[in-house]
Short mmCIF file of C-alpha atoms in Angstrom, two decimals:
data_model
loop_
_atom_site.label_atom_id
_atom_site.label_comp_id
_atom_site.label_asym_id
_atom_site.label_seq_id
_atom_site.Cartn_x
_atom_site.Cartn_y
_atom_site.Cartn_z
CA UNK A 1 119.23 151.72 34.36
CA UNK A 2 116.31 153.83 35.55
CA UNK A 3 114.84 153.27 39.00
CA UNK A 4 112.28 150.48 38.95
CA UNK A 5 109.97 149.77 41.88
CA UNK A 6 107.72 146.79 42.42
CA UNK A 7 104.21 148.21 42.67
CA UNK A 8 101.94 146.13 44.89
CA UNK A 9 98.91 147.40 42.99
CA UNK A 10 100.08 146.26 39.54
CA UNK A 11 102.09 143.25 40.85
CA UNK A 12 105.10 144.17 38.71
CA UNK A 13 108.16 146.38 38.57
CA UNK A 14 107.58 149.77 36.97
CA UNK A 15 109.90 152.60 36.02
CA UNK A 16 109.55 155.22 38.72
CA UNK A 17 108.22 158.59 37.73
CA UNK A 18 107.14 161.18 40.26
CA UNK A 19 103.84 163.06 40.00
CA UNK A 20 105.67 166.40 40.11
CA UNK A 21 108.99 166.61 38.29
CA UNK A 22 111.95 166.50 40.65
CA UNK A 23 109.83 166.08 43.79
CA UNK A 24 108.70 162.92 45.62
CA UNK A 25 106.04 162.62 48.30
CA UNK A 26 106.32 159.52 50.47
CA UNK A 27 103.99 158.38 53.24
CA UNK A 28 104.73 155.36 55.45
CA UNK A 29 102.32 154.01 58.03
CA UNK A 30 103.99 154.47 61.39
CA UNK A 31 103.53 152.92 64.83
CA UNK A 32 100.58 152.73 67.16
CA UNK A 33 102.32 154.22 70.16
CA UNK A 34 101.35 152.15 73.19
CA UNK A 35 104.55 150.11 73.71
CA UNK A 36 108.19 149.88 72.69
CA UNK A 37 108.46 148.66 69.12
CA UNK A 38 109.82 145.26 68.13
CA UNK A 39 112.38 144.79 65.38
CA UNK A 40 109.67 143.85 62.89
CA UNK A 41 108.23 147.36 63.28
CA UNK A 42 111.66 148.76 62.45
CA UNK A 43 112.07 146.86 59.19
CA UNK A 44 109.98 149.46 57.37
CA UNK A 45 111.58 152.35 59.24
CA UNK A 46 115.09 151.27 58.22
CA UNK A 47 114.16 150.21 54.69
CA UNK A 48 112.23 153.36 53.79
CA UNK A 49 115.10 155.42 55.21
CA UNK A 50 117.19 153.76 52.48
CA UNK A 51 114.51 154.49 49.87
CA UNK A 52 114.50 158.14 50.87
CA UNK A 53 118.31 158.40 50.73
CA UNK A 54 118.47 156.78 47.30
CA UNK A 55 115.75 159.02 45.87
CA UNK A 56 117.68 162.04 47.16
CA UNK A 57 120.91 160.65 45.72
CA UNK A 58 119.05 160.29 42.42
CA UNK A 59 118.27 163.99 42.44
CA UNK A 60 114.77 164.15 43.92
CA UNK A 61 113.57 166.48 46.63
CA UNK A 62 111.76 164.12 49.00
CA UNK A 63 109.04 164.93 51.51
CA UNK A 64 108.79 161.95 53.86
CA UNK A 65 105.84 161.62 56.26
CA UNK A 66 105.53 158.87 58.86
CA UNK A 67 102.53 159.07 61.15
CA UNK A 68 101.80 158.19 64.75
CA UNK A 69 98.52 156.49 65.59
CA UNK A 70 97.97 158.03 69.01
CA UNK A 71 94.39 156.98 69.71
CA UNK A 72 92.87 153.50 69.44
CA UNK A 73 91.55 150.66 71.59
CA UNK A 74 95.01 149.34 72.53
CA UNK A 75 96.16 152.77 73.65
CA UNK A 76 93.05 153.33 75.76
CA UNK A 77 93.38 149.89 77.38
CA UNK A 78 97.10 150.29 78.13
CA UNK A 79 96.59 153.77 79.58
CA UNK A 80 93.88 152.39 81.86
CA UNK A 81 96.23 149.61 83.00
CA UNK A 82 98.88 152.18 83.91
CA UNK A 83 96.31 154.58 85.42
CA UNK A 84 97.46 157.45 83.21
CA UNK A 85 95.79 159.34 80.37
CA UNK A 86 96.14 158.14 76.76
CA UNK A 87 97.91 161.43 76.00
CA UNK A 88 100.54 160.74 78.67
CA UNK A 89 101.00 157.20 77.40
CA UNK A 90 101.43 158.16 73.76
CA UNK A 91 103.76 161.06 74.57
CA UNK A 92 106.03 158.64 76.45
CA UNK A 93 106.16 156.09 73.62
CA UNK A 94 106.56 158.68 70.88
CA UNK A 95 109.60 159.97 72.74
CA UNK A 96 110.88 156.40 73.17
CA UNK A 97 110.46 155.80 69.44
CA UNK A 98 112.33 158.98 68.59
CA UNK A 99 115.11 157.97 70.99
CA UNK A 100 115.40 154.64 69.14
CA UNK A 101 115.61 156.48 65.81
CA UNK A 102 118.50 158.54 67.18
CA UNK A 103 120.27 155.37 68.31
CA UNK A 104 119.95 154.12 64.72
CA UNK A 105 121.31 157.43 63.41
CA UNK A 106 118.55 157.69 60.82
CA UNK A 107 117.65 160.92 59.10
CA UNK A 108 114.54 162.39 60.80
CA UNK A 109 111.30 162.27 58.84
CA UNK A 110 110.12 165.57 57.42
CA UNK A 111 106.69 165.18 58.99
CA UNK A 112 105.42 163.04 61.88
CA UNK A 113 101.69 163.78 61.98
CA UNK A 114 99.55 162.52 64.86
CA UNK A 115 95.98 161.37 64.48
CA UNK A 116 94.73 163.52 67.35
CA UNK A 117 96.11 166.66 65.70
CA UNK A 118 93.97 166.03 62.61
CA UNK A 119 90.49 165.47 63.99
CA UNK A 120 89.10 168.47 62.04
CA UNK A 121 90.59 167.08 58.82
CA UNK A 122 89.09 163.67 59.56
CA UNK A 123 85.64 165.12 60.25
CA UNK A 124 85.77 167.17 57.03
CA UNK A 125 86.72 164.08 55.03
CA UNK A 126 83.94 161.97 56.56
CA UNK A 127 81.38 164.74 56.05
CA UNK A 128 82.10 164.88 52.32
CA UNK A 129 82.03 161.08 51.99
CA UNK A 130 78.54 161.09 53.54
CA UNK A 131 77.30 163.95 51.36
CA UNK A 132 78.60 162.23 48.23
CA UNK A 133 76.85 158.99 49.13
CA UNK A 134 79.91 156.87 49.95
CA UNK A 135 79.35 156.67 53.71
CA UNK A 136 76.39 156.46 56.06
CA UNK A 137 75.69 157.22 59.71
CA UNK A 138 73.89 154.90 62.11
CA UNK A 139 73.37 155.78 65.78
CA UNK A 140 76.54 157.85 66.05
CA UNK A 141 78.72 155.51 63.97
CA UNK A 142 79.75 156.30 60.41
CA UNK A 143 80.63 153.53 57.95
CA UNK A 144 82.11 153.53 54.48
CA UNK A 145 79.95 151.59 52.00
CA UNK A 146 82.48 149.43 50.14
CA UNK A 147 79.93 148.55 47.44
CA UNK A 148 79.85 152.21 46.38
CA UNK A 149 83.52 152.04 45.29
CA UNK A 150 83.65 149.91 42.15
CA UNK A 151 87.43 149.42 42.33
CA UNK A 152 87.42 148.03 45.87
CA UNK A 153 90.02 145.26 46.03
CA UNK A 154 92.33 146.62 43.33
CA UNK A 155 95.34 146.69 45.67
CA UNK A 156 94.93 143.33 47.38
CA UNK A 157 93.30 141.52 44.48
CA UNK A 158 90.45 140.49 46.77
CA UNK A 159 86.86 140.53 45.55
CA UNK A 160 84.03 141.29 47.92
CA UNK A 161 82.14 138.19 46.78
CA UNK A 162 85.10 135.99 47.68
CA UNK A 163 85.93 137.46 51.07
CA UNK A 164 85.15 135.49 54.21
CA UNK A 165 84.77 136.40 57.83
CA UNK A 166 88.41 135.63 58.58
CA UNK A 167 89.61 139.07 57.46
CA UNK A 168 89.33 141.28 60.54
CA UNK A 169 85.66 142.04 60.06
CA UNK A 170 84.06 144.30 62.64
CA UNK A 171 80.78 142.51 63.45
CA UNK A 172 78.81 145.71 63.99
CA UNK A 173 75.04 145.06 63.77
CA UNK A 174 74.29 148.37 62.06
CA UNK A 175 76.54 147.88 59.03
CA UNK A 176 74.87 147.39 55.65
CA UNK A 177 77.56 144.98 54.45
CA UNK A 178 80.08 142.86 56.41
CA UNK A 179 83.10 144.64 54.92
CA UNK A 180 81.87 148.18 55.37
CA UNK A 181 84.40 149.80 57.67
CA UNK A 182 84.09 152.34 60.42
CA UNK A 183 85.08 155.96 59.86
CA UNK A 184 83.79 157.33 63.15
CA UNK A 185 82.76 155.52 66.32
CA UNK A 186 80.89 156.74 69.43
CA UNK A 187 83.00 156.98 72.55
CA UNK A 188 82.33 154.69 75.48
CA UNK A 189 82.26 155.79 79.11
CA UNK A 190 85.53 157.30 80.34
CA UNK A 191 87.08 157.14 76.84
CA UNK A 192 88.61 160.14 75.06
CA UNK A 193 86.22 161.79 72.60
CA UNK A 194 85.84 164.67 70.18
CA UNK A 195 82.69 166.48 69.18
CA UNK A 196 81.38 165.75 65.69
CA UNK A 197 78.17 166.11 63.66
CA UNK A 198 77.40 162.49 64.62
CA UNK A 199 77.98 162.88 68.34
CA UNK A 200 80.94 162.55 70.65
CA UNK A 201 83.38 159.94 69.42
CA UNK A 202 86.71 159.23 67.79
CA UNK A 203 87.97 158.25 64.34
CA UNK A 204 88.33 154.75 62.98
CA UNK A 205 91.81 153.49 62.15
CA UNK A 206 91.76 153.69 58.35
CA UNK A 207 90.46 157.24 57.98
CA UNK A 208 93.33 158.83 59.91
CA UNK A 209 96.00 158.01 57.31
CA UNK A 210 93.93 159.39 54.43
CA UNK A 211 93.32 162.60 56.35
CA UNK A 212 96.99 163.03 57.25
CA UNK A 213 98.14 162.23 53.71
CA UNK A 214 95.81 164.84 52.28
CA UNK A 215 96.69 167.42 54.93
CA UNK A 216 100.46 167.20 54.42
CA UNK A 217 101.12 165.73 50.97
CA UNK A 218 98.05 166.72 48.96
CA UNK A 219 95.59 164.68 46.93
CA UNK A 220 98.18 162.43 45.33
CA UNK A 221 101.12 160.57 46.90
CA UNK A 222 104.04 159.18 44.92
CA UNK A 223 104.98 156.35 47.31
CA UNK A 224 102.89 154.86 50.10
CA UNK A 225 104.50 152.12 52.16
CA UNK A 226 104.14 149.72 55.03
CA UNK A 227 104.20 146.05 55.94
CA UNK A 228 102.39 143.44 53.84
CA UNK A 229 99.92 142.95 56.69
CA UNK A 230 98.58 146.45 55.89
CA UNK A 231 97.66 145.66 52.27
CA UNK A 232 94.25 144.43 53.39
CA UNK A 233 92.22 145.92 54.83
CA UNK A 234 94.08 149.10 55.85
CA UNK A 235 95.60 150.24 52.56
CA UNK A 236 92.68 148.89 50.55
CA UNK A 237 90.38 151.03 52.66
CA UNK A 238 92.65 154.05 52.36
CA UNK A 239 92.38 153.85 48.59
CA UNK A 240 88.60 153.57 48.70
CA UNK A 241 87.96 156.52 51.01
CA UNK A 242 90.68 158.75 49.51
CA UNK A 243 89.68 158.26 45.89
CA UNK A 244 86.01 158.74 46.71
CA UNK A 245 86.92 161.92 48.57
CA UNK A 246 88.96 163.48 45.74
CA UNK A 247 87.68 161.65 42.66
CA UNK A 248 91.34 161.17 41.70
CA UNK A 249 94.01 158.48 41.85
CA UNK A 250 95.51 158.36 45.35
CA UNK A 251 98.94 156.69 45.11
CA UNK A 252 101.33 155.98 42.24
CA UNK A 253 103.49 153.31 43.89
CA UNK A 254 102.49 151.02 46.75
CA UNK A 255 105.49 149.41 48.46
CA UNK A 256 105.24 146.71 51.11
CA UNK A 257 107.95 144.94 53.08
CA UNK A 258 107.61 141.33 54.20
CA UNK A 259 107.40 139.78 57.66
CA UNK A 260 110.17 138.96 60.07
CA UNK A 261 110.15 135.42 61.42
CA UNK A 262 111.50 134.14 64.68
CA UNK A 263 112.26 130.51 63.95
CA UNK A 264 109.28 129.08 62.12
CA UNK A 265 106.75 131.68 63.24
CA UNK A 266 105.98 135.25 62.23
CA UNK A 267 107.15 137.69 64.87
CA UNK A 268 104.11 139.31 66.45
CA UNK A 269 102.95 140.67 69.78
CA UNK A 270 99.94 138.31 69.74
CA UNK A 271 102.27 135.29 69.64
CA UNK A 272 104.52 136.75 72.32
CA UNK A 273 107.71 136.05 70.35
CA UNK A 274 108.79 139.63 69.74
CA UNK A 275 112.25 141.09 70.20
CA UNK A 276 112.06 144.73 71.18
CA UNK A 277 114.29 146.85 68.98
CA UNK A 278 115.78 148.57 72.01
CA UNK A 279 116.63 145.23 73.62
CA UNK A 280 118.25 144.03 70.41
CA UNK A 281 120.32 147.21 70.10
CA UNK A 282 121.47 146.88 73.71
CA UNK A 283 122.41 143.22 73.19
CA UNK A 284 124.17 143.85 69.89
CA UNK A 285 124.43 147.33 68.36
CA UNK A 286 122.20 149.65 66.26
CA UNK A 287 124.58 149.06 63.32
CA UNK A 288 123.95 145.31 63.55
CA UNK A 289 120.17 145.84 63.48
CA UNK A 290 120.38 148.07 60.41
CA UNK A 291 122.60 145.62 58.57
CA UNK A 292 120.41 142.68 59.57
CA UNK A 293 117.20 144.27 58.30
CA UNK A 294 118.76 145.34 54.99
CA UNK A 295 120.68 142.11 54.36
CA UNK A 296 117.58 140.46 52.89
CA UNK A 297 115.47 141.97 50.09
CA UNK A 298 112.58 143.92 51.56
CA UNK A 299 109.94 141.81 49.79
CA UNK A 300 111.39 138.56 51.21
CA UNK A 301 110.81 137.13 54.65
CA UNK A 302 113.65 137.57 57.11
CA UNK A 303 114.46 135.03 59.79
CA UNK A 304 115.98 136.41 62.98
CA UNK A 305 117.92 134.04 65.19
CA UNK A 306 121.30 134.20 66.93
CA UNK A 307 123.02 132.73 63.86
CA UNK A 308 121.84 135.59 61.63
CA UNK A 309 123.00 138.19 64.14
CA UNK A 310 126.45 136.60 64.35
CA UNK A 311 126.69 136.56 60.55
CA UNK A 312 125.90 140.27 60.50
CA UNK A 313 128.64 140.88 63.05
CA UNK A 314 131.03 138.94 60.83
CA UNK A 315 130.07 140.97 57.77
CA UNK A 316 130.40 144.28 59.61
CA UNK A 317 133.77 143.19 61.00
CA UNK A 318 135.08 142.68 57.47
CA UNK A 319 134.01 146.13 56.34
CA UNK A 320 135.15 147.97 59.45
CA UNK A 321 138.47 146.10 59.62
CA UNK A 322 139.17 147.26 56.07
CA UNK A 323 138.12 150.81 56.99
CA UNK A 324 140.43 150.73 60.03
CA UNK A 325 143.37 149.66 57.87
CA UNK A 326 142.50 152.20 55.20
CA UNK A 327 142.28 155.04 57.72
CA UNK A 328 145.80 154.25 58.91
CA UNK A 329 147.17 154.18 55.34
CA UNK A 330 145.24 156.90 53.51
CA UNK A 331 147.16 159.79 51.99
CA UNK A 332 145.05 162.65 50.64
CA UNK A 333 147.65 163.41 47.98
CA UNK A 334 148.21 159.84 46.79
CA UNK A 335 146.72 158.33 43.66
CA UNK A 336 145.61 154.70 43.28
CA UNK A 337 146.37 152.50 40.31
CA UNK A 338 144.05 152.54 37.30
CA UNK A 339 143.11 148.97 38.17
CA UNK A 340 141.93 149.86 41.67
CA UNK A 341 140.14 152.97 40.45
CA UNK A 342 138.30 150.64 38.10
CA UNK A 343 137.18 148.67 41.17
CA UNK A 344 135.90 151.86 42.79
CA UNK A 345 134.01 152.88 39.66
CA UNK A 346 132.56 149.38 39.31
CA UNK A 347 131.42 149.42 42.96
CA UNK A 348 129.50 152.65 42.49
CA UNK A 349 127.90 151.33 39.30
CA UNK A 350 126.94 147.95 40.77
CA UNK A 351 125.38 149.59 43.82
CA UNK A 352 123.47 151.98 41.58
CA UNK A 353 122.22 149.15 39.39
CA UNK A 354 121.21 147.10 42.43
CA UNK A 355 119.29 149.89 44.14
CA UNK A 356 117.62 150.91 40.90
CA UNK A 357 116.40 147.32 40.62
CA UNK A 358 113.67 147.63 43.26
CA UNK A 359 116.15 148.39 46.04
CA UNK A 360 118.04 145.11 45.90
CA UNK A 361 120.11 145.72 49.02
CA UNK A 362 121.69 142.21 49.15
CA UNK A 363 123.21 142.76 45.69
CA UNK A 364 124.40 146.21 46.74
CA UNK A 365 126.09 144.68 49.79
CA UNK A 366 127.72 142.05 47.57
CA UNK A 367 129.27 144.86 45.52
CA UNK A 368 130.59 146.47 48.71
CA UNK A 369 132.24 143.20 49.77
CA UNK A 370 133.89 142.86 46.36
CA UNK A 371 135.39 146.29 46.95
CA UNK A 372 136.54 145.19 50.43
CA UNK A 373 138.19 142.09 48.94
CA UNK A 374 140.00 144.19 46.35
CA UNK A 375 141.27 146.62 48.96
CA UNK A 376 142.43 143.80 51.24
CA UNK A 377 144.39 142.41 48.29
CA UNK A 378 146.08 145.80 47.91
CA UNK A 379 147.03 145.71 51.60
CA UNK A 380 148.50 142.20 51.48
CA UNK A 381 150.34 142.69 48.18
CA UNK A 382 151.97 146.09 48.81
CA UNK A 383 154.08 147.74 51.46
CA UNK A 384 152.57 150.45 53.69
CA UNK A 385 154.78 153.15 52.15
CA UNK A 386 153.59 152.34 48.61
CA UNK A 387 151.86 155.51 47.44
CA UNK A 388 149.41 153.54 45.28
CA UNK A 389 148.30 151.63 48.40
CA UNK A 390 147.91 154.94 50.21
CA UNK A 391 145.84 156.21 47.29
CA UNK A 392 143.74 153.05 47.24
CA UNK A 393 143.07 153.52 50.96
CA UNK A 394 142.01 157.11 50.36
CA UNK A 395 139.48 156.25 47.64
CA UNK A 396 138.29 153.12 49.43
CA UNK A 397 137.30 155.07 52.56
CA UNK A 398 135.52 157.73 50.49
CA UNK A 399 133.64 155.07 48.51
CA UNK A 400 132.48 152.98 51.48
CA UNK A 401 131.50 156.02 53.52
CA UNK A 402 129.47 157.53 50.68
CA UNK A 403 127.73 154.31 49.65
CA UNK A 404 127.20 153.36 53.29
CA UNK A 405 125.35 156.64 53.74
CA UNK A 406 122.57 155.36 51.46
CA UNK A 407 121.87 152.71 54.11
CA UNK A 408 122.88 154.77 57.18
CA UNK A 409 125.69 152.22 57.63
CA UNK A 410 129.51 152.26 57.85
CA UNK A 411 129.71 155.70 59.46
CA UNK A 412 131.08 154.57 62.85
CA UNK A 413 134.70 155.13 63.91
CA UNK A 414 136.28 151.77 62.96
CA UNK A 415 138.57 151.12 65.94
CA UNK A 416 135.91 151.96 68.50
CA UNK A 417 133.22 150.03 66.64
CA UNK A 418 135.38 146.89 66.35
CA UNK A 419 136.07 147.11 70.08
CA UNK A 420 132.35 147.32 70.74
CA UNK A 421 131.83 144.17 68.65
CA UNK A 422 134.47 142.43 70.76
CA UNK A 423 132.64 143.45 73.92
CA UNK A 424 129.39 142.12 72.48
CA UNK A 425 130.91 138.75 71.63
CA UNK A 426 132.67 138.46 74.99
CA UNK A 427 129.21 138.58 76.58
CA UNK A 428 127.65 136.33 73.96
CA UNK A 429 130.35 133.67 74.36
CA UNK A 430 130.45 134.10 78.13
CA UNK A 431 134.21 134.67 78.17
CA UNK A 432 136.26 135.68 81.21
CA UNK A 433 138.40 138.65 80.18
CA UNK A 434 140.61 138.42 83.29
CA UNK A 435 141.35 134.76 82.49
CA UNK A 436 142.21 135.64 78.87
CA UNK A 437 144.60 138.39 79.93
CA UNK A 438 146.21 136.13 82.54
CA UNK A 439 146.88 133.54 79.82
CA UNK A 440 148.44 136.23 77.66
CA UNK A 441 150.77 137.21 80.50
CA UNK A 442 151.78 133.55 80.87
CA UNK A 443 152.35 133.39 77.13
CA UNK A 444 154.55 136.48 77.18
CA UNK A 445 156.69 134.94 79.93
CA UNK A 446 156.92 131.67 77.98
CA UNK A 447 158.09 133.50 74.87
CA UNK A 448 160.62 135.48 76.89
CA UNK A 449 161.97 132.18 78.25
CA UNK A 450 161.96 130.71 74.72
CA UNK A 451 159.37 128.12 75.78
CA UNK A 452 157.68 128.31 72.39
CA UNK A 453 155.71 125.10 72.87
CA UNK A 454 153.93 126.55 75.91
CA UNK A 455 153.35 129.81 74.05
CA UNK A 456 151.81 127.91 71.13
CA UNK A 457 149.69 125.80 73.47
CA UNK A 458 148.26 128.95 75.09
CA UNK A 459 147.54 130.43 71.65
CA UNK A 460 145.63 127.26 70.72
CA UNK A 461 143.73 127.27 74.01
CA UNK A 462 142.64 130.85 73.35
CA UNK A 463 141.75 130.07 69.75
CA UNK A 464 139.49 127.28 71.01
CA UNK A 465 137.65 130.01 72.92
CA UNK A 466 137.36 132.14 69.73
CA UNK A 467 140.15 134.48 70.90
CA UNK A 468 142.67 135.55 68.26
CA UNK A 469 146.17 136.59 69.37
CA UNK A 470 148.18 139.13 67.35
CA UNK A 471 151.90 139.64 67.92
CA UNK A 472 153.62 142.77 66.62
CA UNK A 473 156.59 145.02 67.39
CA UNK A 474 154.30 147.08 69.61
CA UNK A 475 153.31 144.06 71.70
CA UNK A 476 150.57 141.45 71.82
CA UNK A 477 146.87 142.20 71.36
CA UNK A 478 143.80 140.01 71.20
CA UNK A 479 140.34 140.12 69.67
CA UNK A 480 137.34 137.85 69.33
CA UNK A 481 137.17 135.76 66.20
CA UNK A 482 134.08 137.29 64.60
CA UNK A 483 134.30 135.53 61.24
CA UNK A 484 131.22 133.37 61.45
CA UNK A 485 129.78 131.53 58.47
CA UNK A 486 128.15 134.10 56.18
CA UNK A 487 126.64 134.28 52.73
CA UNK A 488 128.92 137.21 51.86
#
């Protein structure tokens, strides 16, 4: 099956074909850097990281650009609140964003252009739009005339005649039409500004992405992505100004991920119900955030509550427990049975089919869990010295590590990661570790005195607190029961 991608512009899945053979250009709208980002902002970051990995796995050379909006009203206001310059503010939050990316262990983007580094490109683009009759200047402001672009609305499906004032209209008195949008605006007192043919000012929001796309990726982009809230007006306006600038088609495939909800409401800063990505990663783990955001198809809404996070911990526990067991059994010289090798081959094929079907990550994860189930059956049905089990362990680890790499998942050291999950759940369940260990000492004494009833009672008391007790020749260990109800 060839790679098919749902194209927002055509409202259907299409077989992917790059503009230049063997090469893919991808541009994703990045953050406005005036605060730490919430987990909704990271849905696109984590998803398009997967898109990039899969395109590379499919043989493409990918150039991935994600921009920083480092000048706008929010940035200016926040800098004034903190009594620092906008440049200082944005430098701090760009670094914070990059630190978060490192925590997530994502592959760095090839290009991270900043708006303020492309003012000359923006001015050149606006100048040509004016000279070609697509934009007009009024008292130091420059606006794009949407009625001059006959295909306006082809991405969102909106028609100018049907639009109402509820769509983020800038009520500027000098605009010819309500939905004309600003390309350049005069600076106010004490605001940052750049010199231009229209006076001192700064760029509008929409123009910056077109300028950066053209500067780094050329006139045509294979994939342009972002959240569904950017379809209109941001991406619609990008199309209009870019295609009027070049006279050519701008983007082949538009990809948009859906919202994250917190309970019944969309997560947004305006509603005050955001969860900062950094806070989430400190509460849980970067691996949990990545799994959470990929566990639902990117075009579907994702609800984030404690229950979903616990289910992700359960799912990750299953994979990493199998990896831990496999690491202890694997023999580089052993060969698995034909039946188990068939499972490995099937896993690769199912993941490939799922990702080629518009990046269906939930189906890909389902294939991974089938592989985990098959390996666990090998473990329970064979003795540790069985060379076919040792071979199954060897190929299982290789398979899960390689496939996990497409998602930037399953690369942690299993024993340490499982311990970190225990530590997370100890805090979440408000358990007293000293009390647990004291009970285990009492249980050991009871067993030594052959008081098996007391030993069993202590086991049950711990189980009621979600603590599992494991007895072996090497002694007694405990872990948190992390097998919460899950769809997997």
